[in-house]
Amino acid sequence: FRLDEPPLRTRIASVMAGREFVRATLLDERTLGALRRLEPLAPIHQAINLELVDLASRLLPGTMQVGCFDTAFHAAQPEHARLYGLPHEMAEQGIVSYGFHGLSYSHIASELNNRYGAAAGGRTIVAHLGSGASLCAMKAGVSHATTMGFSTLDGLVMSTRCGAIDPGILLHLLQDRKLSSDELAELLYQRSGLLGVSGISGNMQTLLASKDPAAMRAVDLFIYRVGREIGSLAAAIGGLDTLVFTAGIGEHAPAIRQSICEAAGWLGVALDKELNAHGEEMVSAPDSLVDVLVIPADEERAVAAELLGFEGKD
């Protein structure tokens, strides 16, 4: 393209949009100011995304930029799925569960709609298992509950992030161990999860290849937490018709898929080991009461779909 051509549309995929932005949004001074105020909730991702916006503004002055948000997919959740047991005025101030990986879940919902029609797999749990990991419970392609909440630290054990943790531990670390807030943030985001538990690596492939018992300890914890959360989300949506694996671990670690499906066997999940080993899309056994699928993540496609919808509103 030439810089003297009509203004182009660029986009960012922002992990955190708070409660204000629930669809593709024009990035102007007001919206960018609001997004910068949300940086503390997603310190790994948000600042980088906003730096890219600033860079694009300098390189392509006058270009329209549009933000697509990872939290937006979960905006339709019922209020009780978003509240914490804190004074209600804090919820009104924005301390609620937002959920993340929404662009990935949006893509999966679209793929399920293509496969099943408007029912989109019925009562579905999607396991987005990568360096960052979460689960989402959907009904007919609409988010009803998810494991990440106010921040990207919540829920499952991840590569270097701790996942759900007793708040009393945080108080202990601050009050008794005298960690600073920066030290605590570094511990929870960078030195915990699979890396912290194993002391070896936060990479699942490395851990699966290791014979060190510490590596298996971390893998077992990961599988246990995913299996436990599947049970919780199945309760939230009243059962399970479809289980989908996506993202790096979900797509490329058959052994992890098998162990998770075994943990969810009580829900009627049964895996075909041969189909699973060969990475087919449908990997459930013929007698499984639950369809088990492996669908590659494609957040870029979800962003493109949002931008097309945004353009249609102009």
PDB file of C-alpha atoms in Angstrom:
ATOM      1  CA  PHE A   1       0.000   0.000   0.000  1.00  0.00           C
ATOM      2  CA  ARG A   2       0.996   3.659  -0.375  1.00  0.00           C
ATOM      3  CA  LEU A   3       0.815   6.155   2.472  1.00  0.00           C
ATOM      4  CA  ASP A   4      -1.003   8.621   0.195  1.00  0.00           C
ATOM      5  CA  GLU A   5      -3.890   6.215  -0.301  1.00  0.00           C
ATOM      6  CA  PRO A   6      -7.156   6.567   1.698  1.00  0.00           C
ATOM      7  CA  PRO A   7      -6.845   5.781   5.433  1.00  0.00           C
ATOM      8  CA  LEU A   8      -6.351   2.108   6.160  1.00  0.00           C
ATOM      9  CA  ARG A   9      -7.894   0.043   8.925  1.00  0.00           C
ATOM     10  CA  THR A  10      -5.534  -1.673  11.315  1.00  0.00           C
ATOM     11  CA  ARG A  11      -6.402  -3.547  14.451  1.00  0.00           C
ATOM     12  CA  ILE A  12      -5.090  -4.678  17.799  1.00  0.00           C
ATOM     13  CA  ALA A  13      -6.212  -7.662  19.804  1.00  0.00           C
ATOM     14  CA  SER A  14      -6.299  -6.375  23.364  1.00  0.00           C
ATOM     15  CA  VAL A  15      -6.457  -8.813  26.226  1.00  0.00           C
ATOM     16  CA  MET A  16      -8.290  -6.484  28.620  1.00  0.00           C
ATOM     17  CA  ALA A  17     -11.237  -4.228  27.807  1.00  0.00           C
ATOM     18  CA  GLY A  18     -12.908  -3.900  31.194  1.00  0.00           C
ATOM     19  CA  ARG A  19     -16.697  -3.580  31.145  1.00  0.00           C
ATOM     20  CA  GLU A  20     -16.822  -0.679  28.719  1.00  0.00           C
ATOM     21  CA  PHE A  21     -15.788  -2.344  25.454  1.00  0.00           C
ATOM     22  CA  VAL A  22     -17.772  -5.426  24.435  1.00  0.00           C
ATOM     23  CA  ARG A  23     -17.255  -5.307  20.662  1.00  0.00           C
ATOM     24  CA  ALA A  24     -14.789  -4.018  18.072  1.00  0.00           C
ATOM     25  CA  THR A  25     -14.151  -0.369  18.962  1.00  0.00           C
ATOM     26  CA  LEU A  26     -12.510   2.599  17.284  1.00  0.00           C
ATOM     27  CA  LEU A  27      -9.247   3.429  19.050  1.00  0.00           C
ATOM     28  CA  ASP A  28      -9.216   7.142  19.792  1.00  0.00           C
ATOM     29  CA  GLU A  29      -7.821   9.219  22.659  1.00  0.00           C
ATOM     30  CA  ARG A  30     -10.732   8.362  24.949  1.00  0.00           C
ATOM     31  CA  THR A  31     -10.659   4.600  24.374  1.00  0.00           C
ATOM     32  CA  LEU A  32      -6.860   4.418  24.525  1.00  0.00           C
ATOM     33  CA  GLY A  33      -6.882   6.305  27.822  1.00  0.00           C
ATOM     34  CA  ALA A  34      -9.366   3.795  29.245  1.00  0.00           C
ATOM     35  CA  LEU A  35      -7.281   0.858  27.995  1.00  0.00           C
ATOM     36  CA  ARG A  36      -4.096   2.270  29.533  1.00  0.00           C
ATOM     37  CA  ARG A  37      -5.838   2.461  32.909  1.00  0.00           C
ATOM     38  CA  LEU A  38      -6.473  -1.283  32.632  1.00  0.00           C
ATOM     39  CA  GLU A  39      -2.789  -2.211  32.188  1.00  0.00           C
ATOM     40  CA  PRO A  40      -2.370  -3.444  35.801  1.00  0.00           C
ATOM     41  CA  LEU A  41      -4.974  -6.176  35.175  1.00  0.00           C
ATOM     42  CA  ALA A  42      -2.987  -7.708  32.295  1.00  0.00           C
ATOM     43  CA  PRO A  43       0.614  -6.538  32.666  1.00  0.00           C
ATOM     44  CA  ILE A  44       2.079  -9.154  30.323  1.00  0.00           C
ATOM     45  CA  HIS A  45      -0.091  -8.271  27.337  1.00  0.00           C
ATOM     46  CA  GLN A  46      -1.821  -4.906  27.559  1.00  0.00           C
ATOM     47  CA  ALA A  47       1.183  -2.592  27.485  1.00  0.00           C
ATOM     48  CA  ILE A  48       2.669  -4.382  24.458  1.00  0.00           C
ATOM     49  CA  ASN A  49      -0.584  -4.087  22.516  1.00  0.00           C
ATOM     50  CA  LEU A  50      -0.815  -0.389  23.278  1.00  0.00           C
ATOM     51  CA  GLU A  51       2.815   0.141  22.230  1.00  0.00           C
ATOM     52  CA  LEU A  52       1.887  -1.352  18.851  1.00  0.00           C
ATOM     53  CA  VAL A  53      -0.983   1.111  18.543  1.00  0.00           C
ATOM     54  CA  ASP A  54       1.390   4.003  19.232  1.00  0.00           C
ATOM     55  CA  LEU A  55       3.885   2.632  16.701  1.00  0.00           C
ATOM     56  CA  ALA A  56       1.212   2.265  14.026  1.00  0.00           C
ATOM     57  CA  SER A  57       0.058   5.823  14.713  1.00  0.00           C
ATOM     58  CA  ARG A  58       3.577   7.113  14.081  1.00  0.00           C
ATOM     59  CA  LEU A  59       4.215   5.013  10.982  1.00  0.00           C
ATOM     60  CA  LEU A  60       0.746   5.396   9.470  1.00  0.00           C
ATOM     61  CA  PRO A  61      -0.594   8.769  10.587  1.00  0.00           C
ATOM     62  CA  GLY A  62      -4.286   9.202   9.919  1.00  0.00           C
ATOM     63  CA  THR A  63      -4.939   5.469   9.745  1.00  0.00           C
ATOM     64  CA  MET A  64      -8.066   4.243  11.498  1.00  0.00           C
ATOM     65  CA  GLN A  65      -7.275   1.687  14.205  1.00  0.00           C
ATOM     66  CA  VAL A  66      -9.809  -0.697  15.695  1.00  0.00           C
ATOM     67  CA  GLY A  67      -9.481  -2.712  18.911  1.00  0.00           C
ATOM     68  CA  CYS A  68     -10.821  -6.253  19.299  1.00  0.00           C
ATOM     69  CA  PHE A  69     -10.937  -7.475  22.877  1.00  0.00           C
ATOM     70  CA  ASP A  70     -10.246 -10.800  24.558  1.00  0.00           C
ATOM     71  CA  THR A  71     -12.742 -10.079  27.330  1.00  0.00           C
ATOM     72  CA  ALA A  72     -15.676  -9.142  25.087  1.00  0.00           C
ATOM     73  CA  PHE A  73     -16.838 -12.713  24.382  1.00  0.00           C
ATOM     74  CA  HIS A  74     -17.654 -13.198  28.065  1.00  0.00           C
ATOM     75  CA  ALA A  75     -19.712 -10.015  28.439  1.00  0.00           C
ATOM     76  CA  ALA A  76     -22.958 -11.984  28.018  1.00  0.00           C
ATOM     77  CA  GLN A  77     -22.354 -14.103  31.128  1.00  0.00           C
ATOM     78  CA  PRO A  78     -25.010 -13.879  33.852  1.00  0.00           C
ATOM     79  CA  GLU A  79     -24.212 -11.484  36.679  1.00  0.00           C
ATOM     80  CA  HIS A  80     -23.750 -14.254  39.247  1.00  0.00           C
ATOM     81  CA  ALA A  81     -20.945 -15.717  37.098  1.00  0.00           C
ATOM     82  CA  ARG A  82     -19.073 -12.414  37.203  1.00  0.00           C
ATOM     83  CA  LEU A  83     -19.434 -11.372  40.840  1.00  0.00           C
ATOM     84  CA  TYR A  84     -17.001 -11.977  43.698  1.00  0.00           C
ATOM     85  CA  GLY A  85     -17.959 -12.190  47.360  1.00  0.00           C
ATOM     86  CA  LEU A  86     -16.804  -8.618  47.984  1.00  0.00           C
ATOM     87  CA  PRO A  87     -18.779  -5.496  48.941  1.00  0.00           C
ATOM     88  CA  HIS A  88     -21.043  -4.678  46.009  1.00  0.00           C
ATOM     89  CA  GLU A  89     -19.642  -1.190  45.534  1.00  0.00           C
ATOM     90  CA  MET A  90     -16.374  -2.849  44.477  1.00  0.00           C
ATOM     91  CA  ALA A  91     -18.205  -4.683  41.702  1.00  0.00           C
ATOM     92  CA  GLU A  92     -19.685  -1.366  40.614  1.00  0.00           C
ATOM     93  CA  GLN A  93     -16.129  -0.028  40.480  1.00  0.00           C
ATOM     94  CA  GLY A  94     -15.112  -2.821  38.084  1.00  0.00           C
ATOM     95  CA  ILE A  95     -13.777  -5.555  40.362  1.00  0.00           C
ATOM     96  CA  VAL A  96     -15.602  -8.420  38.646  1.00  0.00           C
ATOM     97  CA  SER A  97     -14.690 -11.493  36.619  1.00  0.00           C
ATOM     98  CA  TYR A  98     -13.981 -10.534  33.007  1.00  0.00           C
ATOM     99  CA  GLY A  99     -12.625 -13.746  31.511  1.00  0.00           C
ATOM    100  CA  PHE A 100      -9.988 -13.934  28.782  1.00  0.00           C
ATOM    101  CA  HIS A 101      -9.055 -15.865  25.613  1.00  0.00           C
ATOM    102  CA  GLY A 102     -12.351 -14.595  24.225  1.00  0.00           C
ATOM    103  CA  LEU A 103     -11.075 -14.248  20.659  1.00  0.00           C
ATOM    104  CA  SER A 104     -10.059 -17.912  20.711  1.00  0.00           C
ATOM    105  CA  TYR A 105     -13.419 -18.935  22.145  1.00  0.00           C
ATOM    106  CA  SER A 106     -15.241 -16.819  19.582  1.00  0.00           C
ATOM    107  CA  HIS A 107     -13.452 -18.678  16.806  1.00  0.00           C
ATOM    108  CA  ILE A 108     -14.305 -22.050  18.339  1.00  0.00           C
ATOM    109  CA  ALA A 109     -17.959 -21.028  18.717  1.00  0.00           C
ATOM    110  CA  SER A 110     -18.012 -20.129  15.019  1.00  0.00           C
ATOM    111  CA  GLU A 111     -16.456 -23.466  14.065  1.00  0.00           C
ATOM    112  CA  LEU A 112     -18.986 -25.330  16.211  1.00  0.00           C
ATOM    113  CA  ASN A 113     -21.780 -23.395  14.553  1.00  0.00           C
ATOM    114  CA  ASN A 114     -20.445 -24.538  11.171  1.00  0.00           C
ATOM    115  CA  ARG A 115     -20.429 -28.144  12.383  1.00  0.00           C
ATOM    116  CA  TYR A 116     -23.613 -28.333  14.450  1.00  0.00           C
ATOM    117  CA  GLY A 117     -25.711 -25.391  13.314  1.00  0.00           C
ATOM    118  CA  ALA A 118     -27.297 -22.930  15.722  1.00  0.00           C
ATOM    119  CA  ALA A 119     -26.970 -25.382  18.635  1.00  0.00           C
ATOM    120  CA  ALA A 120     -23.154 -25.004  18.282  1.00  0.00           C
ATOM    121  CA  GLY A 121     -22.431 -28.204  20.161  1.00  0.00           C
ATOM    122  CA  GLY A 122     -24.991 -27.614  22.904  1.00  0.00           C
ATOM    123  CA  ARG A 123     -23.430 -27.638  26.365  1.00  0.00           C
ATOM    124  CA  THR A 124     -19.770 -27.202  25.497  1.00  0.00           C
ATOM    125  CA  ILE A 125     -16.519 -26.808  27.397  1.00  0.00           C
ATOM    126  CA  VAL A 126     -13.591 -25.437  25.418  1.00  0.00           C
ATOM    127  CA  ALA A 127     -10.100 -26.044  26.779  1.00  0.00           C
ATOM    128  CA  HIS A 128      -7.724 -23.339  25.548  1.00  0.00           C
ATOM    129  CA  LEU A 129      -4.503 -24.930  26.752  1.00  0.00           C
ATOM    130  CA  GLY A 130      -1.322 -23.077  25.908  1.00  0.00           C
ATOM    131  CA  SER A 131       1.294 -21.076  27.783  1.00  0.00           C
ATOM    132  CA  GLY A 132      -1.724 -19.246  29.127  1.00  0.00           C
ATOM    133  CA  ALA A 133      -4.613 -21.611  29.781  1.00  0.00           C
ATOM    134  CA  SER A 134      -8.289 -21.391  30.567  1.00  0.00           C
ATOM    135  CA  LEU A 135     -11.599 -23.175  30.081  1.00  0.00           C
ATOM    136  CA  CYS A 136     -14.888 -21.732  28.901  1.00  0.00           C
ATOM    137  CA  ALA A 137     -18.371 -23.218  29.333  1.00  0.00           C
ATOM    138  CA  MET A 138     -20.786 -22.334  26.543  1.00  0.00           C
ATOM    139  CA  LYS A 139     -24.400 -22.988  25.720  1.00  0.00           C
ATOM    140  CA  ALA A 140     -25.152 -22.770  21.997  1.00  0.00           C
ATOM    141  CA  GLY A 141     -21.902 -20.875  21.485  1.00  0.00           C
ATOM    142  CA  VAL A 142     -22.499 -18.274  24.211  1.00  0.00           C
ATOM    143  CA  SER A 143     -20.158 -17.948  27.199  1.00  0.00           C
ATOM    144  CA  HIS A 144     -21.733 -18.856  30.550  1.00  0.00           C
ATOM    145  CA  ALA A 145     -18.651 -19.343  32.749  1.00  0.00           C
ATOM    146  CA  THR A 146     -14.881 -19.353  32.457  1.00  0.00           C
ATOM    147  CA  THR A 147     -11.904 -20.094  34.665  1.00  0.00           C
ATOM    148  CA  MET A 148     -10.000 -16.818  34.252  1.00  0.00           C
ATOM    149  CA  GLY A 149     -11.562 -13.938  36.124  1.00  0.00           C
ATOM    150  CA  PHE A 150     -10.446 -10.426  37.072  1.00  0.00           C
ATOM    151  CA  SER A 151      -6.927 -11.056  35.786  1.00  0.00           C
ATOM    152  CA  THR A 152      -5.000 -13.531  33.652  1.00  0.00           C
ATOM    153  CA  LEU A 153      -3.649 -15.161  36.834  1.00  0.00           C
ATOM    154  CA  ASP A 154      -6.866 -16.971  37.735  1.00  0.00           C
ATOM    155  CA  GLY A 155      -7.988 -20.528  37.070  1.00  0.00           C
ATOM    156  CA  LEU A 156      -5.702 -23.245  35.719  1.00  0.00           C
ATOM    157  CA  VAL A 157      -2.026 -23.762  36.443  1.00  0.00           C
ATOM    158  CA  MET A 158      -0.188 -22.265  33.446  1.00  0.00           C
ATOM    159  CA  SER A 159       3.334 -22.164  32.066  1.00  0.00           C
ATOM    160  CA  THR A 160       4.652 -19.603  34.565  1.00  0.00           C
ATOM    161  CA  ARG A 161       1.431 -18.329  36.184  1.00  0.00           C
ATOM    162  CA  CYS A 162       0.038 -19.818  39.364  1.00  0.00           C
ATOM    163  CA  GLY A 163      -3.658 -20.054  38.542  1.00  0.00           C
ATOM    164  CA  ALA A 164      -6.285 -19.964  41.299  1.00  0.00           C
ATOM    165  CA  ILE A 165      -4.711 -19.522  44.718  1.00  0.00           C
ATOM    166  CA  ASP A 166      -5.946 -19.004  48.284  1.00  0.00           C
ATOM    167  CA  PRO A 167      -5.944 -15.218  48.908  1.00  0.00           C
ATOM    168  CA  GLY A 168      -4.611 -15.982  52.361  1.00  0.00           C
ATOM    169  CA  ILE A 169      -1.332 -17.067  50.760  1.00  0.00           C
ATOM    170  CA  LEU A 170      -1.011 -13.636  49.172  1.00  0.00           C
ATOM    171  CA  LEU A 171      -1.633 -11.943  52.517  1.00  0.00           C
ATOM    172  CA  HIS A 172       0.979 -14.203  54.100  1.00  0.00           C
ATOM    173  CA  LEU A 173       3.550 -13.364  51.429  1.00  0.00           C
ATOM    174  CA  LEU A 174       2.902  -9.640  51.799  1.00  0.00           C
ATOM    175  CA  GLN A 175       2.558  -9.411  55.572  1.00  0.00           C
ATOM    176  CA  ASP A 176       4.787 -12.181  56.917  1.00  0.00           C
ATOM    177  CA  ARG A 177       7.319 -12.802  54.147  1.00  0.00           C
ATOM    178  CA  LYS A 178       7.454  -9.029  53.465  1.00  0.00           C
ATOM    179  CA  LEU A 179       7.411  -9.358  49.684  1.00  0.00           C
ATOM    180  CA  SER A 180       6.923  -6.076  47.861  1.00  0.00           C
ATOM    181  CA  SER A 181       4.043  -5.788  45.407  1.00  0.00           C
ATOM    182  CA  ASP A 182       6.535  -5.963  42.523  1.00  0.00           C
ATOM    183  CA  GLU A 183       8.159  -9.077  43.953  1.00  0.00           C
ATOM    184  CA  LEU A 184       4.759 -10.699  44.424  1.00  0.00           C
ATOM    185  CA  ALA A 185       3.702  -9.875  40.869  1.00  0.00           C
ATOM    186  CA  GLU A 186       6.956 -11.320  39.499  1.00  0.00           C
ATOM    187  CA  LEU A 187       6.475 -14.489  41.548  1.00  0.00           C
ATOM    188  CA  LEU A 188       2.871 -15.051  40.447  1.00  0.00           C
ATOM    189  CA  TYR A 189       3.313 -14.184  36.769  1.00  0.00           C
ATOM    190  CA  GLN A 190       6.865 -15.336  36.006  1.00  0.00           C
ATOM    191  CA  ARG A 191       8.094 -17.943  38.527  1.00  0.00           C
ATOM    192  CA  SER A 192       5.055 -20.081  39.280  1.00  0.00           C
ATOM    193  CA  GLY A 193       2.924 -22.534  37.303  1.00  0.00           C
ATOM    194  CA  LEU A 194       4.591 -25.477  35.561  1.00  0.00           C
ATOM    195  CA  LEU A 195       7.980 -23.789  35.865  1.00  0.00           C
ATOM    196  CA  GLY A 196       7.653 -23.190  39.584  1.00  0.00           C
ATOM    197  CA  VAL A 197       6.215 -26.593  40.464  1.00  0.00           C
ATOM    198  CA  SER A 198       8.733 -28.541  38.378  1.00  0.00           C
ATOM    199  CA  GLY A 199      11.764 -26.309  38.831  1.00  0.00           C
ATOM    200  CA  ILE A 200      12.666 -27.423  35.297  1.00  0.00           C
ATOM    201  CA  SER A 201      10.587 -25.668  32.652  1.00  0.00           C
ATOM    202  CA  GLY A 202       7.255 -24.060  31.902  1.00  0.00           C
ATOM    203  CA  ASN A 203       7.151 -25.831  28.527  1.00  0.00           C
ATOM    204  CA  MET A 204       4.800 -28.834  28.514  1.00  0.00           C
ATOM    205  CA  GLN A 205       6.735 -30.597  25.744  1.00  0.00           C
ATOM    206  CA  THR A 206       9.939 -30.377  27.793  1.00  0.00           C
ATOM    207  CA  LEU A 207       8.189 -31.712  30.897  1.00  0.00           C
ATOM    208  CA  LEU A 208       6.605 -34.631  29.039  1.00  0.00           C
ATOM    209  CA  ALA A 209      10.023 -35.609  27.662  1.00  0.00           C
ATOM    210  CA  SER A 210      11.690 -35.451  31.078  1.00  0.00           C
ATOM    211  CA  LYS A 211      12.151 -38.460  33.373  1.00  0.00           C
ATOM    212  CA  ASP A 212      12.554 -36.233  36.415  1.00  0.00           C
ATOM    213  CA  PRO A 213       9.784 -36.903  38.992  1.00  0.00           C
ATOM    214  CA  ALA A 214       9.466 -33.141  39.450  1.00  0.00           C
ATOM    215  CA  ALA A 215       8.379 -32.816  35.818  1.00  0.00           C
ATOM    216  CA  MET A 216       5.649 -35.418  36.301  1.00  0.00           C
ATOM    217  CA  ARG A 217       4.532 -33.634  39.462  1.00  0.00           C
ATOM    218  CA  ALA A 218       3.880 -30.482  37.434  1.00  0.00           C
ATOM    219  CA  VAL A 219       2.136 -32.366  34.619  1.00  0.00           C
ATOM    220  CA  ASP A 220      -0.068 -34.253  37.086  1.00  0.00           C
ATOM    221  CA  LEU A 221      -1.061 -30.993  38.756  1.00  0.00           C
ATOM    222  CA  PHE A 222      -1.952 -29.451  35.401  1.00  0.00           C
ATOM    223  CA  ILE A 223      -4.160 -32.411  34.462  1.00  0.00           C
ATOM    224  CA  TYR A 224      -5.782 -32.517  37.901  1.00  0.00           C
ATOM    225  CA  ARG A 225      -6.688 -28.835  37.800  1.00  0.00           C
ATOM    226  CA  VAL A 226      -8.106 -29.047  34.284  1.00  0.00           C
ATOM    227  CA  GLY A 227     -10.164 -32.120  35.210  1.00  0.00           C
ATOM    228  CA  ARG A 228     -11.458 -30.477  38.363  1.00  0.00           C
ATOM    229  CA  GLU A 229     -12.450 -27.308  36.528  1.00  0.00           C
ATOM    230  CA  ILE A 230     -14.228 -29.295  33.809  1.00  0.00           C
ATOM    231  CA  GLY A 231     -16.405 -30.736  36.560  1.00  0.00           C
ATOM    232  CA  SER A 232     -17.112 -27.272  37.917  1.00  0.00           C
ATOM    233  CA  LEU A 233     -18.026 -25.839  34.521  1.00  0.00           C
ATOM    234  CA  ALA A 234     -20.171 -28.853  33.639  1.00  0.00           C
ATOM    235  CA  ALA A 235     -22.145 -28.148  36.808  1.00  0.00           C
ATOM    236  CA  ALA A 236     -22.514 -24.504  35.742  1.00  0.00           C
ATOM    237  CA  ILE A 237     -24.130 -25.439  32.408  1.00  0.00           C
ATOM    238  CA  GLY A 238     -26.013 -28.541  33.554  1.00  0.00           C
ATOM    239  CA  GLY A 239     -23.997 -31.243  31.796  1.00  0.00           C
ATOM    240  CA  LEU A 240     -21.703 -31.733  28.849  1.00  0.00           C
ATOM    241  CA  ASP A 241     -22.340 -32.486  25.169  1.00  0.00           C
ATOM    242  CA  THR A 242     -19.076 -31.346  23.570  1.00  0.00           C
ATOM    243  CA  LEU A 243     -15.490 -30.975  24.753  1.00  0.00           C
ATOM    244  CA  VAL A 244     -13.054 -29.052  22.562  1.00  0.00           C
ATOM    245  CA  PHE A 245      -9.269 -28.832  22.856  1.00  0.00           C
ATOM    246  CA  THR A 246      -7.427 -25.911  21.292  1.00  0.00           C
ATOM    247  CA  ALA A 247      -4.161 -23.891  21.501  1.00  0.00           C
ATOM    248  CA  GLY A 248      -0.607 -25.253  21.777  1.00  0.00           C
ATOM    249  CA  ILE A 249      -0.998 -27.980  24.401  1.00  0.00           C
ATOM    250  CA  GLY A 250      -4.601 -28.718  23.472  1.00  0.00           C
ATOM    251  CA  GLU A 251      -3.702 -29.255  19.816  1.00  0.00           C
ATOM    252  CA  HIS A 252      -0.296 -30.933  20.074  1.00  0.00           C
ATOM    253  CA  ALA A 253      -0.186 -33.026  23.271  1.00  0.00           C
ATOM    254  CA  PRO A 254      -2.227 -36.226  22.763  1.00  0.00           C
ATOM    255  CA  ALA A 255      -1.093 -37.618  26.124  1.00  0.00           C
ATOM    256  CA  ILE A 256      -2.474 -34.587  27.936  1.00  0.00           C
ATOM    257  CA  ARG A 257      -5.777 -34.825  26.048  1.00  0.00           C
ATOM    258  CA  GLN A 258      -6.038 -38.501  26.947  1.00  0.00           C
ATOM    259  CA  SER A 259      -5.407 -37.914  30.646  1.00  0.00           C
ATOM    260  CA  ILE A 260      -7.878 -35.032  30.788  1.00  0.00           C
ATOM    261  CA  CYS A 261     -10.542 -37.126  29.060  1.00  0.00           C
ATOM    262  CA  GLU A 262      -9.935 -39.951  31.523  1.00  0.00           C
ATOM    263  CA  ALA A 263     -10.448 -37.472  34.359  1.00  0.00           C
ATOM    264  CA  ALA A 264     -13.723 -36.413  32.726  1.00  0.00           C
ATOM    265  CA  GLY A 265     -14.865 -39.985  32.091  1.00  0.00           C
ATOM    266  CA  TRP A 266     -17.607 -39.686  34.703  1.00  0.00           C
ATOM    267  CA  LEU A 267     -19.285 -37.131  32.419  1.00  0.00           C
ATOM    268  CA  GLY A 268     -19.491 -39.677  29.608  1.00  0.00           C
ATOM    269  CA  VAL A 269     -16.273 -38.627  27.869  1.00  0.00           C
ATOM    270  CA  ALA A 270     -14.536 -41.469  26.038  1.00  0.00           C
ATOM    271  CA  LEU A 271     -11.526 -40.993  23.773  1.00  0.00           C
ATOM    272  CA  ASP A 272     -10.523 -43.043  20.741  1.00  0.00           C
ATOM    273  CA  LYS A 273      -6.802 -43.509  21.383  1.00  0.00           C
ATOM    274  CA  GLU A 274      -5.895 -44.033  17.724  1.00  0.00           C
ATOM    275  CA  LEU A 275      -7.793 -40.964  16.508  1.00  0.00           C
ATOM    276  CA  ASN A 276      -6.305 -38.963  19.356  1.00  0.00           C
ATOM    277  CA  ALA A 277      -2.763 -40.080  18.571  1.00  0.00           C
ATOM    278  CA  HIS A 278      -3.151 -39.036  14.926  1.00  0.00           C
ATOM    279  CA  GLY A 279      -4.596 -35.624  15.810  1.00  0.00           C
ATOM    280  CA  GLU A 280      -7.914 -36.004  14.013  1.00  0.00           C
ATOM    281  CA  GLU A 281     -10.561 -33.325  14.506  1.00  0.00           C
ATOM    282  CA  MET A 282     -13.057 -35.717  16.120  1.00  0.00           C
ATOM    283  CA  VAL A 283     -11.216 -37.876  18.626  1.00  0.00           C
ATOM    284  CA  SER A 284     -14.065 -39.269  20.733  1.00  0.00           C
ATOM    285  CA  ALA A 285     -14.841 -42.986  20.760  1.00  0.00           C
ATOM    286  CA  PRO A 286     -18.037 -44.222  19.025  1.00  0.00           C
ATOM    287  CA  ASP A 287     -19.666 -44.960  22.383  1.00  0.00           C
ATOM    288  CA  SER A 288     -18.729 -41.598  23.936  1.00  0.00           C
ATOM    289  CA  LEU A 289     -21.669 -39.608  25.272  1.00  0.00           C
ATOM    290  CA  VAL A 290     -19.660 -36.449  24.623  1.00  0.00           C
ATOM    291  CA  ASP A 291     -18.196 -35.313  21.300  1.00  0.00           C
ATOM    292  CA  VAL A 292     -14.479 -34.589  21.769  1.00  0.00           C
ATOM    293  CA  LEU A 293     -12.865 -32.372  19.141  1.00  0.00           C
ATOM    294  CA  VAL A 294      -9.468 -30.830  18.461  1.00  0.00           C
ATOM    295  CA  ILE A 295      -9.833 -27.480  16.670  1.00  0.00           C
ATOM    296  CA  PRO A 296      -6.801 -25.290  15.933  1.00  0.00           C
ATOM    297  CA  ALA A 297      -6.877 -21.843  17.490  1.00  0.00           C
ATOM    298  CA  ASP A 298      -7.333 -19.022  14.984  1.00  0.00           C
ATOM    299  CA  GLU A 299      -7.753 -15.752  16.849  1.00  0.00           C
ATOM    300  CA  GLU A 300      -6.780 -13.816  13.716  1.00  0.00           C
ATOM    301  CA  ARG A 301      -9.892 -15.149  11.965  1.00  0.00           C
ATOM    302  CA  ALA A 302     -12.031 -14.040  14.903  1.00  0.00           C
ATOM    303  CA  VAL A 303     -10.490 -10.567  14.702  1.00  0.00           C
ATOM    304  CA  ALA A 304     -11.142 -10.424  10.957  1.00  0.00           C
ATOM    305  CA  ALA A 305     -14.783 -11.376  11.514  1.00  0.00           C
ATOM    306  CA  GLU A 306     -15.164  -8.616  14.106  1.00  0.00           C
ATOM    307  CA  LEU A 307     -13.607  -6.061  11.771  1.00  0.00           C
ATOM    308  CA  LEU A 308     -15.994  -7.045   8.982  1.00  0.00           C
ATOM    309  CA  GLY A 309     -18.874  -6.538  11.383  1.00  0.00           C
ATOM    310  CA  PHE A 310     -17.397  -3.205  12.467  1.00  0.00           C
ATOM    311  CA  GLU A 311     -17.149  -2.028   8.871  1.00  0.00           C
ATOM    312  CA  GLY A 312     -20.747  -3.015   8.314  1.00  0.00           C
ATOM    313  CA  LYS A 313     -21.819  -0.550  10.998  1.00  0.00           C
ATOM    314  CA  ASP A 314     -20.114   2.435   9.333  1.00  0.00           C
TER     315      ASP A 314
END
